[in-house]
Short mmCIF file of C-alpha atoms in Angstrom, two decimals:
data_model
loop_
_atom_site.label_atom_id
_atom_site.label_comp_id
_atom_site.label_asym_id
_atom_site.label_seq_id
_atom_site.Cartn_x
_atom_site.Cartn_y
_atom_site.Cartn_z
CA UNK D 1 -52.55 9.30 -27.48
CA UNK D 2 -53.05 5.57 -29.47
CA UNK D 3 -51.80 3.80 -26.25
CA UNK D 4 -54.33 5.20 -24.17
CA UNK D 5 -56.99 4.53 -26.50
CA UNK D 6 -56.14 1.04 -27.03
CA UNK D 7 -55.67 0.52 -22.93
CA UNK D 8 -59.38 1.73 -22.43
CA UNK D 9 -60.67 -0.42 -25.11
CA UNK D 10 -58.43 -3.34 -23.82
CA UNK D 11 -60.27 -2.75 -20.31
CA UNK D 12 -63.90 -2.51 -21.89
CA UNK D 13 -63.19 -5.37 -23.61
CA UNK D 14 -62.24 -7.29 -20.20
CA UNK D 15 -65.28 -5.58 -18.32
CA UNK D 16 -67.90 -6.78 -21.19
CA UNK D 17 -66.51 -10.15 -21.28
CA UNK D 18 -66.07 -10.47 -17.57
CA UNK D 19 -70.03 -9.42 -16.73
CA UNK D 20 -71.18 -11.98 -19.83
CA UNK D 21 -69.20 -14.97 -18.23
CA UNK D 22 -70.31 -13.90 -14.43
CA UNK D 23 -74.06 -13.01 -15.31
CA UNK D 24 -75.04 -14.06 -18.57
CA UNK D 25 -72.83 -17.30 -19.55
CA UNK D 26 -72.63 -18.61 -15.50
CA UNK D 27 -76.23 -17.78 -14.33
CA UNK D 28 -78.39 -18.94 -17.21
CA UNK D 29 -81.83 -18.08 -17.15
CA UNK D 30 -84.11 -21.11 -15.40
CA UNK D 31 -87.63 -21.15 -13.53
CA UNK D 32 -86.18 -23.65 -11.06
CA UNK D 33 -82.97 -24.57 -9.77
CA UNK D 34 -79.94 -25.54 -11.73
CA UNK D 35 -78.26 -28.71 -11.27
CA UNK D 36 -74.80 -28.48 -9.83
CA UNK D 37 -71.53 -28.37 -11.81
CA UNK D 38 -69.36 -25.67 -14.28
CA UNK D 39 -70.87 -24.15 -17.08
CA UNK D 40 -67.45 -24.05 -18.68
CA UNK D 41 -66.20 -21.29 -20.79
CA UNK D 42 -68.34 -18.91 -22.91
CA UNK D 43 -69.55 -20.70 -25.95
CA UNK D 44 -67.44 -23.35 -26.02
CA UNK D 45 -68.31 -24.52 -22.70
CA UNK D 46 -66.05 -27.91 -21.51
CA UNK D 47 -65.16 -28.81 -25.09
CA UNK D 48 -61.68 -28.79 -24.51
CA UNK D 49 -61.90 -31.04 -21.41
CA UNK D 50 -64.13 -33.08 -23.32
CA UNK D 51 -61.93 -33.90 -26.05
CA UNK D 52 -59.09 -34.68 -22.87
CA UNK D 53 -58.08 -38.17 -23.18
CA UNK D 54 -58.53 -38.47 -19.24
CA UNK D 55 -62.20 -37.61 -20.03
CA UNK D 56 -62.35 -39.57 -22.98
CA UNK D 57 -65.73 -41.91 -23.48
CA UNK D 58 -65.11 -45.70 -23.13
CA UNK D 59 -66.49 -47.57 -26.19
CA UNK D 60 -66.22 -51.30 -26.23
CA UNK D 61 -63.92 -53.24 -28.61
CA UNK D 62 -65.41 -52.99 -32.27
CA UNK D 63 -64.98 -56.08 -34.36
CA UNK D 64 -62.54 -56.27 -37.13
CA UNK D 65 -63.09 -54.03 -40.18
CA UNK D 66 -63.72 -57.12 -42.34
CA UNK D 67 -66.58 -57.87 -40.07
CA UNK D 68 -67.69 -54.63 -39.89
CA UNK D 69 -68.04 -54.71 -44.11
CA UNK D 70 -69.54 -57.52 -44.08
CA UNK D 71 -72.55 -56.72 -41.78
CA UNK D 72 -72.66 -53.02 -43.65
CA UNK D 73 -72.90 -55.06 -47.36
CA UNK D 74 -75.76 -57.35 -45.96
CA UNK D 75 -77.98 -54.56 -44.32
CA UNK D 76 -77.37 -52.02 -47.43
CA UNK D 77 -78.49 -55.02 -50.08
CA UNK D 78 -81.14 -56.09 -48.19
CA UNK D 79 -82.65 -52.56 -47.33
CA UNK D 80 -82.09 -51.32 -51.10
CA UNK D 81 -80.23 -53.14 -52.88
CA UNK D 82 -77.06 -51.14 -53.13
CA UNK D 83 -73.95 -52.83 -54.30
CA UNK D 84 -70.47 -50.78 -53.80
CA UNK D 85 -69.89 -51.01 -57.59
CA UNK D 86 -73.71 -49.31 -57.82
CA UNK D 87 -72.27 -45.28 -57.70
CA UNK D 88 -69.40 -43.13 -58.47
CA UNK D 89 -69.28 -42.55 -54.49
CA UNK D 90 -68.71 -45.48 -52.41
CA UNK D 91 -71.07 -45.72 -49.54
CA UNK D 92 -69.24 -47.50 -47.24
CA UNK D 93 -66.21 -44.80 -47.26
CA UNK D 94 -68.80 -41.96 -46.82
CA UNK D 95 -70.11 -43.71 -43.44
CA UNK D 96 -66.10 -44.77 -42.49
CA UNK D 97 -65.78 -40.82 -43.00
CA UNK D 98 -68.80 -40.03 -40.84
CA UNK D 99 -67.38 -42.31 -37.90
CA UNK D 100 -63.71 -41.19 -37.64
CA UNK D 101 -65.50 -37.99 -37.20
CA UNK D 102 -68.89 -38.22 -35.47
CA UNK D 103 -66.71 -37.21 -31.83
CA UNK D 104 -64.26 -34.55 -33.30
CA UNK D 105 -63.69 -31.24 -32.57
CA UNK D 106 -66.37 -28.92 -34.81
CA UNK D 107 -64.23 -26.92 -37.00
CA UNK D 108 -65.94 -27.55 -40.55
CA UNK D 109 -63.51 -26.12 -43.01
CA UNK D 110 -61.32 -28.66 -45.25
CA UNK D 111 -58.76 -30.39 -44.33
CA UNK D 112 -60.35 -31.37 -40.87
CA UNK D 113 -61.99 -34.59 -39.44
CA UNK D 114 -65.34 -32.98 -38.87
CA UNK D 115 -65.70 -31.38 -42.41
CA UNK D 116 -64.47 -34.93 -43.66
CA UNK D 117 -67.49 -36.11 -41.66
CA UNK D 118 -69.96 -33.91 -42.71
CA UNK D 119 -69.02 -34.41 -46.67
CA UNK D 120 -69.57 -38.04 -45.94
CA UNK D 121 -72.88 -37.18 -44.19
CA UNK D 122 -73.58 -35.51 -47.68
CA UNK D 123 -72.28 -37.37 -49.94
CA UNK D 124 -74.08 -40.84 -48.19
CA UNK D 125 -77.25 -39.08 -48.43
CA UNK D 126 -76.59 -38.22 -52.34
CA UNK D 127 -76.15 -42.16 -52.94
CA UNK D 128 -79.48 -43.07 -50.93
CA UNK D 129 -81.39 -40.18 -53.36
CA UNK D 130 -80.27 -41.48 -56.42
CA UNK D 131 -80.85 -45.08 -55.55
CA UNK D 132 -84.63 -43.90 -54.42
CA UNK D 133 -84.80 -41.64 -57.30
CA UNK D 134 -84.12 -45.02 -59.57
CA UNK D 135 -86.81 -47.09 -58.35
CA UNK D 136 -89.14 -44.19 -59.10
CA UNK D 137 -88.37 -44.26 -62.63
CA UNK D 138 -88.80 -48.08 -62.35
CA UNK D 139 -91.95 -48.17 -61.01
CA UNK D 140 -93.10 -51.46 -62.28
CA UNK D 141 -90.02 -53.41 -61.03
CA UNK D 142 -90.77 -55.14 -57.77
CA UNK D 143 -87.79 -55.33 -55.29
CA UNK D 144 -89.49 -56.28 -52.18
CA UNK D 145 -86.98 -54.54 -49.76
CA UNK D 146 -86.95 -51.65 -47.35
CA UNK D 147 -86.85 -49.02 -50.16
CA UNK D 148 -89.63 -49.47 -52.03
CA UNK D 149 -91.63 -50.31 -48.89
CA UNK D 150 -90.90 -46.64 -47.91
CA UNK D 151 -91.84 -45.19 -51.47
CA UNK D 152 -95.31 -46.60 -51.19
CA UNK D 153 -95.32 -45.02 -47.67
CA UNK D 154 -94.10 -41.70 -49.04
CA UNK D 155 -97.17 -41.67 -51.95
CA UNK D 156 -99.65 -42.20 -49.12
CA UNK D 157 -101.48 -38.80 -48.82
CA UNK D 158 -102.31 -39.81 -44.90
CA UNK D 159 -98.75 -39.70 -43.76
CA UNK D 160 -96.43 -37.41 -42.85
CA UNK D 161 -93.32 -39.23 -44.28
CA UNK D 162 -91.74 -37.41 -47.26
CA UNK D 163 -89.14 -38.08 -49.33
CA UNK D 164 -86.45 -36.27 -47.44
CA UNK D 165 -87.69 -37.89 -44.45
CA UNK D 166 -87.05 -41.11 -46.34
CA UNK D 167 -83.69 -40.63 -47.07
CA UNK D 168 -83.00 -39.58 -43.66
CA UNK D 169 -84.55 -42.69 -41.74
CA UNK D 170 -82.17 -44.82 -44.57
CA UNK D 171 -79.29 -42.97 -43.90
CA UNK D 172 -79.50 -43.26 -39.85
CA UNK D 173 -80.83 -47.34 -40.43
CA UNK D 174 -77.77 -47.78 -42.25
CA UNK D 175 -75.19 -45.88 -39.67
CA UNK D 176 -76.78 -47.01 -36.67
CA UNK D 177 -77.57 -51.04 -37.29
CA UNK D 178 -74.23 -52.26 -39.06
CA UNK D 179 -71.86 -50.40 -36.48
CA UNK D 180 -74.20 -51.98 -33.24
CA UNK D 181 -74.95 -55.48 -35.05
CA UNK D 182 -71.06 -56.22 -35.45
CA UNK D 183 -70.17 -54.97 -32.10
CA UNK D 184 -73.07 -56.99 -30.17
CA UNK D 185 -71.62 -60.09 -32.62
CA UNK D 186 -68.10 -59.72 -31.37
CA UNK D 187 -68.90 -59.07 -27.87
CA UNK D 188 -71.41 -61.89 -27.70
CA UNK D 189 -68.94 -64.12 -28.98
CA UNK D 190 -66.30 -63.05 -26.08
CA UNK D 191 -68.69 -63.52 -23.73
CA UNK D 192 -69.64 -67.24 -24.84
CA UNK D 193 -66.17 -68.16 -25.50
CA UNK D 194 -65.55 -67.20 -21.44
CA UNK D 195 -68.80 -68.90 -20.56
CA UNK D 196 -69.32 -72.64 -21.50
CA UNK D 197 -72.35 -72.77 -19.24
CA UNK D 198 -74.09 -70.30 -21.17
CA UNK D 199 -72.66 -71.38 -24.62
CA UNK D 200 -74.08 -74.97 -23.96
CA UNK D 201 -77.69 -73.92 -22.85
CA UNK D 202 -77.57 -71.56 -26.04
CA UNK D 203 -76.67 -74.24 -27.91
CA UNK D 204 -79.35 -76.54 -26.35
CA UNK D 205 -82.19 -73.76 -27.57
CA UNK D 206 -81.16 -73.53 -30.66
CA UNK D 207 -80.87 -76.92 -31.74
CA UNK D 208 -84.49 -77.95 -30.03
CA UNK D 209 -85.86 -74.76 -31.98
CA UNK D 210 -84.17 -75.77 -35.62
CA UNK D 211 -85.64 -79.54 -34.80
CA UNK D 212 -89.28 -77.95 -34.65
CA UNK D 213 -89.01 -75.78 -37.57
CA UNK D 214 -87.78 -78.92 -39.33
CA UNK D 215 -90.69 -80.88 -37.99
CA UNK D 216 -93.20 -78.42 -38.74
CA UNK D 217 -90.94 -77.76 -42.21
CA UNK D 218 -91.84 -73.91 -41.77
CA UNK D 219 -89.44 -70.95 -42.10
CA UNK D 220 -89.41 -69.19 -38.54
CA UNK D 221 -92.04 -66.62 -37.72
CA UNK D 222 -92.16 -63.17 -35.00
CA UNK D 223 -93.69 -65.39 -32.72
CA UNK D 224 -91.17 -68.39 -32.85
CA UNK D 225 -88.67 -65.30 -32.48
CA UNK D 226 -90.12 -63.87 -29.30
CA UNK D 227 -90.17 -67.52 -27.77
CA UNK D 228 -86.67 -68.02 -27.74
CA UNK D 229 -86.46 -66.90 -24.10
CA UNK D 230 -82.73 -67.97 -23.37
CA UNK D 231 -81.35 -66.48 -26.43
CA UNK D 232 -83.02 -63.13 -25.59
CA UNK D 233 -81.79 -63.51 -21.86
CA UNK D 234 -77.98 -63.70 -23.42
CA UNK D 235 -78.98 -60.66 -25.99
CA UNK D 236 -79.93 -58.27 -23.05
CA UNK D 237 -76.86 -59.66 -20.79
CA UNK D 238 -74.88 -58.92 -23.79
CA UNK D 239 -76.24 -55.40 -24.49
CA UNK D 240 -75.94 -54.57 -20.65
CA UNK D 241 -72.57 -55.93 -19.80
CA UNK D 242 -71.19 -54.58 -23.49
CA UNK D 243 -72.89 -51.12 -23.52
CA UNK D 244 -72.71 -50.62 -26.90
CA UNK D 245 -74.03 -47.39 -27.13
CA UNK D 246 -72.39 -45.49 -23.94
CA UNK D 247 -73.78 -42.85 -24.25
CA UNK D 248 -77.21 -41.30 -25.83
CA UNK D 249 -78.28 -37.60 -26.39
CA UNK D 250 -81.51 -35.73 -25.99
CA UNK D 251 -82.58 -32.19 -26.52
CA UNK D 252 -85.34 -30.98 -23.72
CA UNK D 253 -87.94 -29.76 -25.39
CA UNK D 254 -89.85 -28.70 -22.16
CA UNK D 255 -88.60 -27.66 -18.59
CA UNK D 256 -87.80 -31.30 -16.61
CA UNK D 257 -87.24 -31.46 -12.99
CA UNK D 258 -85.55 -34.03 -11.43
CA UNK D 259 -84.71 -34.45 -7.69
CA UNK D 260 -85.56 -30.86 -7.19
CA UNK D 261 -83.19 -29.75 -9.81
CA UNK D 262 -84.95 -27.91 -13.31
CA UNK D 263 -83.24 -28.77 -16.63
CA UNK D 264 -84.45 -25.70 -19.03
CA UNK D 265 -85.87 -26.00 -22.51
CA UNK D 266 -83.33 -26.03 -25.24
CA UNK D 267 -80.68 -27.68 -23.10
CA UNK D 268 -79.23 -31.01 -24.31
CA UNK D 269 -78.91 -33.98 -22.07
CA UNK D 270 -76.22 -36.90 -22.18
CA UNK D 271 -77.65 -39.97 -20.59
CA UNK D 272 -74.61 -42.52 -20.01
CA UNK D 273 -76.60 -46.35 -19.65
CA UNK D 274 -72.97 -47.63 -18.43
CA UNK D 275 -74.12 -45.91 -15.24
CA UNK D 276 -77.15 -47.65 -14.82
CA UNK D 277 -76.10 -51.21 -16.50
CA UNK D 278 -73.33 -51.42 -13.98
CA UNK D 279 -74.79 -49.85 -11.04
CA UNK D 280 -74.55 -52.88 -8.09
CA UNK D 281 -78.03 -51.31 -6.57
CA UNK D 282 -79.82 -52.17 -9.60
CA UNK D 283 -77.82 -55.67 -10.84
CA UNK D 284 -76.25 -57.99 -8.27
CA UNK D 285 -72.26 -58.73 -9.33
CA UNK D 286 -72.92 -55.93 -12.53
CA UNK D 287 -69.36 -57.06 -14.39
CA UNK D 288 -70.21 -60.82 -14.42
CA UNK D 289 -71.68 -62.09 -17.54
CA UNK D 290 -74.86 -63.91 -15.92
CA UNK D 291 -78.09 -64.56 -18.45
CA UNK D 292 -79.74 -66.00 -15.84
CA UNK D 293 -80.49 -62.55 -14.10
CA UNK D 294 -83.38 -62.15 -16.49
CA UNK D 295 -84.99 -65.30 -16.08
CA UNK D 296 -88.84 -64.23 -15.02
CA UNK D 297 -88.43 -60.78 -16.36
CA UNK D 298 -89.76 -58.77 -19.56
CA UNK D 299 -87.35 -59.37 -22.48
CA UNK D 300 -88.77 -57.17 -25.06
CA UNK D 301 -89.18 -53.71 -23.60
CA UNK D 302 -86.72 -51.01 -22.16
CA UNK D 303 -86.92 -49.96 -18.10
CA UNK D 304 -85.51 -47.28 -16.42
CA UNK D 305 -82.91 -49.87 -15.40
CA UNK D 306 -82.19 -51.30 -18.96
CA UNK D 307 -81.88 -48.14 -21.51
CA UNK D 308 -79.97 -50.44 -24.44
CA UNK D 309 -80.04 -48.35 -27.36
CA UNK D 310 -82.52 -45.70 -26.29
CA UNK D 311 -86.10 -45.40 -24.68
CA UNK D 312 -89.92 -44.65 -25.19
CA UNK D 313 -90.88 -44.05 -28.78
CA UNK D 314 -87.25 -44.32 -29.37
CA UNK D 315 -86.43 -47.48 -28.49
CA UNK D 316 -84.28 -49.75 -30.69
CA UNK D 317 -83.67 -52.67 -28.36
#
């Protein structure tokens, strides 16, 4: 008798699962025609294929641990006066745990890489919050750094940034800046070493610029920075060819129609800058390092053919 009941229950589970997969999962609701492709398995989609080494995302070679540590220490010091001896948690260790688990299977149980990643995120936020709390208690001290500026902004009544948002902002800047900057520096050195003509032109511009500053007896201004045209051409070409950020994720907040297909609200889009930056239709000989390709172009904005680290209101480059 029990065998029959188990058989019936098993058949019902199979039928219900098949219905969910066929009608609900494979045919999600949409106000238009969905893009071609597979929805994968229910709930986990194509996660298994995503973590298969054959489909792994390409990341550029990062600089050495010492180089990354140097950049991180500099940014954390300049932004909020942080030094490794200041707290119980080592901020760099928190970020290392985060980086190791940022592209890992999302299984949040102790012992997994993802759990260590989430713990690193929480501990980093605690360190930043502690520093901001100390700054508030030392209200008369003048630090003249980013943390001090943020706390002044939080105090204003006409702004939407609260203290939690300030902590998140510092966290994101410390996460993104050192890794991308250290990678960009490493790639730029490599490209310059293999392209002597570029190095010669870059050295010439920087030497002339240094002489002008010496004659003026003044420090570099924002206008001076933007006036270094060939330097910016080298920077743009390094970012284009290096593709330091190989993917950009965005959540769709309203239905978007692209070439007759509709991407529904709530879905996530994964943009792939290398597919644009290395497209021979948009860039002649795209695999060559050629800063002169940027001559006569706007050097300080993102476009549809130069995505760099983001776009629109979230443009970082």
